[in-house]
Short mmCIF file of C-alpha atoms in Angstrom, two decimals:
data_model
loop_
_atom_site.label_atom_id
_atom_site.label_comp_id
_atom_site.label_asym_id
_atom_site.label_seq_id
_atom_site.Cartn_x
_atom_site.Cartn_y
_atom_site.Cartn_z
CA MET C 1230 -17.12 -24.63 5.62
CA ASP C 1231 -18.34 -21.18 4.55
CA ILE C 1232 -18.08 -19.94 8.13
CA LEU C 1233 -14.53 -21.34 8.41
CA ILE C 1234 -13.41 -19.63 5.16
CA GLN C 1235 -15.02 -16.37 6.30
CA GLN C 1236 -13.19 -16.57 9.63
CA LEU C 1237 -9.88 -17.43 7.94
CA PHE C 1238 -10.33 -14.28 5.84
CA ASN C 1239 -11.06 -12.26 9.00
CA GLY C 1240 -7.97 -13.81 10.61
CA LEU C 1241 -5.90 -12.74 7.61
CA THR C 1242 -7.24 -9.18 8.04
CA ILE C 1243 -6.51 -8.98 11.78
CA GLY C 1244 -3.16 -10.75 11.37
CA SER C 1245 -2.06 -8.24 8.72
CA VAL C 1246 -2.63 -5.34 11.12
CA TYR C 1247 -0.94 -7.13 14.03
CA SER C 1248 2.08 -7.97 11.86
CA LEU C 1249 2.56 -4.34 10.78
CA VAL C 1250 2.46 -3.10 14.38
CA ALA C 1251 4.73 -5.91 15.60
CA LEU C 1252 7.22 -5.23 12.79
CA GLY C 1253 7.77 -1.65 13.96
CA LEU C 1254 8.14 -2.82 17.53
CA THR C 1255 10.58 -5.61 16.65
CA LEU C 1256 12.73 -3.32 14.46
CA VAL C 1257 13.22 -0.90 17.37
CA TYR C 1258 13.89 -3.74 19.80
CA GLY C 1259 16.31 -5.44 17.39
CA ILE C 1260 18.37 -2.27 16.92
CA LEU C 1261 18.23 -0.57 20.31
CA HIS C 1262 16.93 -3.29 22.64
CA ILE C 1263 14.22 -0.90 23.78
CA PRO C 1264 10.77 -2.40 24.45
CA ASN C 1265 8.97 0.70 23.19
CA PHE C 1266 5.71 0.77 25.16
CA ALA C 1267 4.91 4.11 23.49
CA HIS C 1268 4.49 2.34 20.12
CA GLY C 1269 0.77 1.90 20.87
CA ALA C 1270 0.47 5.69 21.26
CA LEU C 1271 2.09 6.15 17.81
CA TYR C 1272 -0.53 3.74 16.44
CA MET C 1273 -3.27 5.87 18.05
CA VAL C 1274 -1.83 9.18 16.77
CA GLY C 1275 -1.65 7.67 13.26
CA GLY C 1276 -5.38 6.96 13.32
CA TYR C 1277 -6.21 10.49 14.51
CA ILE C 1278 -3.95 12.21 11.94
CA THR C 1279 -5.54 10.26 9.06
CA LEU C 1280 -9.03 10.99 10.38
CA THR C 1281 -8.26 14.72 10.78
CA MET C 1282 -6.71 14.99 7.32
CA MET C 1283 -9.85 13.47 5.79
CA THR C 1284 -12.54 15.23 7.82
CA SER C 1285 -10.99 18.66 8.47
CA PHE C 1286 -8.78 19.11 5.39
CA GLY C 1287 -10.77 17.10 2.85
CA LEU C 1288 -7.82 14.95 1.75
CA HIS C 1289 -8.43 11.64 -0.02
CA TYR C 1290 -7.95 8.52 2.12
CA TRP C 1291 -4.55 7.60 0.57
CA LEU C 1292 -3.18 11.16 0.81
CA ALA C 1293 -4.36 11.32 4.43
CA ILE C 1294 -2.48 8.06 5.15
CA LEU C 1295 0.66 9.47 3.51
CA VAL C 1296 0.52 12.59 5.73
CA SER C 1297 -0.06 10.37 8.77
CA VAL C 1298 2.95 8.17 7.91
CA ILE C 1299 5.21 11.23 7.60
CA VAL C 1300 3.94 12.92 10.79
CA VAL C 1301 4.05 9.78 12.96
CA GLY C 1302 7.41 8.74 11.48
CA LEU C 1303 8.86 12.14 12.41
CA LEU C 1304 7.25 11.87 15.85
CA GLY C 1305 9.10 8.56 16.24
CA VAL C 1306 12.39 10.24 15.28
CA LEU C 1307 11.72 13.06 17.76
CA MET C 1308 11.02 10.47 20.46
CA GLU C 1309 14.34 8.73 19.73
CA ARG C 1310 16.37 11.96 19.69
CA VAL C 1311 14.82 13.69 22.69
CA VAL C 1312 14.11 10.75 24.99
CA PHE C 1313 15.83 7.48 24.09
CA HIS C 1314 19.15 8.80 22.72
CA PRO C 1315 20.10 10.65 25.95
CA LEU C 1316 19.25 7.48 27.90
CA ARG C 1317 21.49 5.14 25.87
CA GLU C 1318 24.02 4.81 28.70
CA ALA C 1319 21.42 4.72 31.48
CA PRO C 1320 20.20 1.51 33.18
CA PRO C 1321 17.63 -0.40 31.03
CA ILE C 1322 14.75 0.39 33.39
CA HIS C 1323 15.02 4.08 32.43
CA ASP C 1324 14.06 3.34 28.80
CA LYS C 1325 10.97 1.47 29.95
CA ILE C 1326 9.86 4.23 32.34
CA ALA C 1327 10.47 6.87 29.65
CA ALA C 1328 8.43 4.89 27.09
CA ILE C 1329 5.48 4.61 29.52
CA GLY C 1330 5.79 8.38 30.17
CA ILE C 1331 5.61 9.12 26.42
CA LEU C 1332 2.59 6.81 26.10
CA LEU C 1333 0.71 8.67 28.86
CA LEU C 1334 1.73 12.08 27.48
CA LEU C 1335 0.57 11.30 23.92
CA GLU C 1336 -2.73 9.87 25.16
CA ALA C 1337 -3.37 12.96 27.30
CA LEU C 1338 -2.56 15.21 24.31
CA ALA C 1339 -4.87 13.20 22.04
CA GLN C 1340 -7.69 13.56 24.57
CA LEU C 1341 -7.02 17.30 24.82
CA ILE C 1342 -6.93 17.84 21.03
CA TRP C 1343 -9.56 15.37 19.77
CA GLY C 1344 -11.61 14.62 22.89
CA ALA C 1345 -12.34 11.30 24.58
CA ASP C 1346 -15.24 10.29 22.30
CA PHE C 1347 -15.12 7.34 19.94
CA GLN C 1348 -14.93 8.55 16.33
CA THR C 1349 -15.63 6.81 13.05
CA MET C 1350 -13.22 7.11 10.13
CA PRO C 1351 -14.91 7.34 6.72
CA SER C 1352 -13.60 5.11 3.95
CA PRO C 1353 -14.05 5.23 0.17
CA TYR C 1354 -13.93 1.42 0.26
CA GLY C 1355 -17.07 0.57 2.22
CA GLN C 1356 -18.62 -1.54 -0.56
CA VAL C 1357 -19.53 -5.16 0.07
CA VAL C 1358 -18.25 -7.82 -2.33
CA ASN C 1359 -19.88 -11.25 -2.72
CA LEU C 1360 -17.50 -13.99 -3.83
CA PHE C 1361 -18.45 -17.70 -4.03
CA GLY C 1362 -21.32 -17.09 -1.60
CA LEU C 1363 -19.02 -15.33 0.90
CA THR C 1364 -19.31 -11.69 1.90
CA PHE C 1365 -16.26 -9.42 2.11
CA THR C 1366 -15.93 -5.66 2.47
CA LEU C 1367 -13.51 -3.88 0.16
CA GLN C 1368 -11.84 -2.25 3.18
CA ARG C 1369 -10.90 -5.67 4.61
CA ILE C 1370 -9.50 -6.80 1.24
CA LEU C 1371 -7.59 -3.50 1.09
CA ILE C 1372 -6.10 -4.11 4.57
CA ILE C 1373 -4.70 -7.49 3.49
CA VAL C 1374 -3.33 -6.31 0.12
CA ALA C 1375 -1.85 -3.08 1.48
CA ALA C 1376 -0.29 -4.72 4.56
CA ILE C 1377 1.32 -7.53 2.55
CA SER C 1378 2.59 -4.98 -0.02
CA VAL C 1379 4.16 -2.88 2.77
CA MET C 1380 5.83 -5.99 4.26
CA ILE C 1381 7.27 -6.96 0.87
CA LEU C 1382 8.58 -3.41 0.35
CA LEU C 1383 10.13 -3.43 3.83
CA TYR C 1384 11.80 -6.78 3.12
CA LEU C 1385 13.23 -5.45 -0.18
CA PHE C 1386 14.38 -2.26 1.56
CA LEU C 1387 16.21 -4.23 4.27
CA LYS C 1388 17.74 -6.73 1.85
CA LYS C 1389 18.52 -4.64 -1.23
CA THR C 1390 19.51 -1.18 0.00
CA TYR C 1391 22.60 0.07 1.80
CA ILE C 1392 20.54 1.67 4.60
CA GLY C 1393 18.63 -1.59 5.01
CA SER C 1394 21.93 -3.49 5.30
CA THR C 1395 23.14 -1.08 8.00
CA ILE C 1396 19.91 -1.68 9.98
CA ILE C 1397 20.43 -5.46 9.78
CA ALA C 1398 24.13 -5.10 10.68
CA MET C 1399 23.33 -2.95 13.69
CA ALA C 1400 20.62 -5.38 14.80
CA GLN C 1401 23.13 -8.24 14.68
CA ASN C 1402 25.98 -6.43 16.43
CA ARG C 1403 25.70 -2.78 17.47
CA GLU C 1404 29.34 -2.40 18.57
CA GLY C 1405 30.64 -4.17 15.46
CA ALA C 1406 28.50 -1.91 13.23
CA PHE C 1407 29.94 1.16 14.95
CA LEU C 1408 33.52 -0.14 14.51
CA VAL C 1409 33.11 -0.63 10.74
CA GLY C 1410 31.96 2.99 10.35
CA ILE C 1411 28.17 2.69 10.41
CA ASN C 1412 26.54 5.84 11.78
CA THR C 1413 24.54 4.25 14.61
CA ASN C 1414 22.70 7.50 15.43
CA LYS C 1415 21.44 7.79 11.85
CA VAL C 1416 20.37 4.12 11.80
CA ALA C 1417 18.49 4.56 15.09
CA MET C 1418 16.62 7.59 13.68
CA ILE C 1419 15.73 5.76 10.45
CA THR C 1420 14.51 2.76 12.45
CA PHE C 1421 12.18 4.92 14.55
CA LEU C 1422 10.99 6.68 11.37
CA ILE C 1423 10.08 3.31 9.78
CA ALA C 1424 8.49 1.99 13.00
CA GLY C 1425 6.31 5.11 13.32
CA GLY C 1426 5.31 4.87 9.67
CA LEU C 1427 4.32 1.20 10.04
CA ALA C 1428 2.18 2.02 13.11
CA ALA C 1429 0.45 4.84 11.20
CA ILE C 1430 -0.28 2.58 8.21
CA ALA C 1431 -1.69 -0.15 10.47
CA SER C 1432 -4.04 2.18 12.36
CA SER C 1433 -5.12 4.04 9.19
CA LEU C 1434 -6.01 0.77 7.45
CA THR C 1435 -7.95 -0.72 10.35
CA SER C 1436 -9.69 2.41 11.73
CA PRO C 1437 -12.52 2.45 9.13
CA ILE C 1438 -13.68 -0.97 10.39
CA ASN C 1439 -13.03 -0.14 14.06
CA LEU C 1440 -13.14 3.19 15.90
CA VAL C 1441 -10.65 5.95 16.67
CA PHE C 1442 -10.24 6.88 20.37
CA PRO C 1443 -7.36 7.77 22.75
CA GLY C 1444 -6.98 4.25 24.18
CA MET C 1445 -7.13 2.41 20.83
CA GLY C 1446 -3.46 1.40 21.03
CA HIS C 1447 -3.62 -0.39 24.40
CA LEU C 1448 -4.79 -3.85 23.38
CA VAL C 1449 -2.97 -3.70 20.03
CA ILE C 1450 0.39 -3.00 21.65
CA LEU C 1451 -0.09 -5.71 24.27
CA LYS C 1452 -0.76 -8.18 21.48
CA ALA C 1453 2.20 -6.86 19.48
CA PHE C 1454 4.44 -7.63 22.48
CA VAL C 1455 2.94 -11.12 22.64
CA ILE C 1456 3.72 -11.52 18.92
CA ILE C 1457 7.37 -10.45 19.15
CA ILE C 1458 7.90 -12.73 22.16
CA LEU C 1459 6.22 -15.60 20.28
CA GLY C 1460 8.30 -15.01 17.17
CA GLY C 1461 11.57 -14.44 19.03
CA MET C 1462 12.63 -10.96 20.21
CA GLY C 1463 14.05 -8.97 17.30
CA SER C 1464 13.11 -11.49 14.60
CA ILE C 1465 11.41 -9.90 11.59
CA PRO C 1466 10.04 -13.20 10.13
CA GLY C 1467 8.89 -14.06 13.65
CA ALA C 1468 6.94 -10.76 13.91
CA ILE C 1469 5.14 -11.39 10.60
CA ILE C 1470 4.33 -15.07 11.17
CA GLY C 1471 3.47 -14.45 14.84
CA GLY C 1472 1.00 -11.74 13.77
CA TYR C 1473 -0.81 -14.11 11.43
CA ILE C 1474 -0.78 -16.98 13.96
CA LEU C 1475 -2.46 -14.67 16.46
CA GLY C 1476 -4.91 -13.27 13.90
CA PHE C 1477 -6.09 -16.73 12.81
CA SER C 1478 -6.23 -18.02 16.41
CA GLU C 1479 -8.38 -15.09 17.52
CA SER C 1480 -10.72 -15.25 14.56
CA ILE C 1481 -11.30 -19.02 14.74
CA GLY C 1482 -11.40 -18.98 18.56
CA ALA C 1483 -14.07 -16.25 18.56
CA THR C 1484 -16.24 -18.37 16.24
CA TYR C 1485 -15.81 -21.85 17.69
CA ILE C 1486 -15.15 -21.06 21.37
CA SER C 1487 -16.61 -17.65 22.30
CA GLY C 1488 -16.20 -14.06 21.18
CA ASP C 1489 -15.96 -13.07 24.86
CA TYR C 1490 -12.58 -14.79 25.16
CA LYS C 1491 -11.11 -13.51 21.89
CA ASP C 1492 -8.63 -11.15 23.57
CA ILE C 1493 -7.44 -13.80 26.06
CA ILE C 1494 -6.38 -16.16 23.25
CA ALA C 1495 -3.17 -14.15 22.63
CA PHE C 1496 -1.96 -14.72 26.18
CA VAL C 1497 -2.98 -18.40 26.27
CA LEU C 1498 -1.04 -18.88 23.01
CA LEU C 1499 1.96 -17.09 24.55
CA ILE C 1500 1.99 -19.47 27.55
CA ILE C 1501 1.67 -22.58 25.32
CA ILE C 1502 4.44 -21.59 22.88
CA LEU C 1503 6.84 -20.37 25.56
CA SER C 1504 6.39 -23.63 27.51
CA ILE C 1505 7.47 -25.52 24.36
CA LYS C 1506 10.10 -23.04 23.09
CA PRO C 1507 11.03 -20.39 25.68
CA THR C 1508 13.14 -18.33 23.25
CA GLY C 1509 10.26 -17.96 20.76
CA LEU C 1510 9.62 -19.62 17.41
CA PHE C 1511 12.27 -17.77 15.39
CA ALA C 1512 14.87 -16.84 17.99
CA LYS C 1513 17.67 -18.31 15.88
CA GLY C 1514 16.27 -16.66 12.77
CA GLY C 1515 18.07 -13.54 13.88
CA HIS C 1516 17.27 -10.14 12.50
CA SER C 1517 17.14 -10.78 8.82
#
């Protein structure tokens, strides 16, 4: 029972990170119908910016994360303006090719600036906590609390603010939103800003328990795509719940089946759910 509870806690940790990454991805897809393959590179850049702010500029962990969120958010906006906006009338394949190009460019730049070595991010929350005979690290508890807080804030932003309402309206009907006077360019920029920020938060939270390296976004983004397909393309509740389903499945699967197959579980789960419900779990849940 102790092992199961420990693994459920680990699943909650992993699921929180997956959900944050998938949320950014699903927001962009919901608004612009762009499967942004470069989102994994934004995740990677977020980890490096936080690490650099802490090690080279001596900033505290939270301040470093704040800088990372701003920088990666603005990088997302730049990506939308320079690459995706000019391609809005082009065939859909162009968006996908452009996104892969950005991914390769950002990875090459990261390797040039920071090198190809694996790096460790320091954390002020490395302490170990014993609770009811179970062992937790403060960093893992922090990941869960911070990720859930960010998701709640995002939900309130989308539901309670005017800008949030315009994002939801545009996700539901882009042409209709344009006809009622919503500035679709501004909404697209804000969406990329939020998506970049979410990727930076996710990587900054998880990097102290993992490692920072140029290819760190590869597996995460593949799993994020699995999550948004599982949850229903463009569905925000689907992205969150899908992230936790995957996190728990991986954690329990690694314990009771084999750690060697942990990364395959996502794709097995995808096949099973899509055979039962091809449109994803929350396809009718829309974009709210």
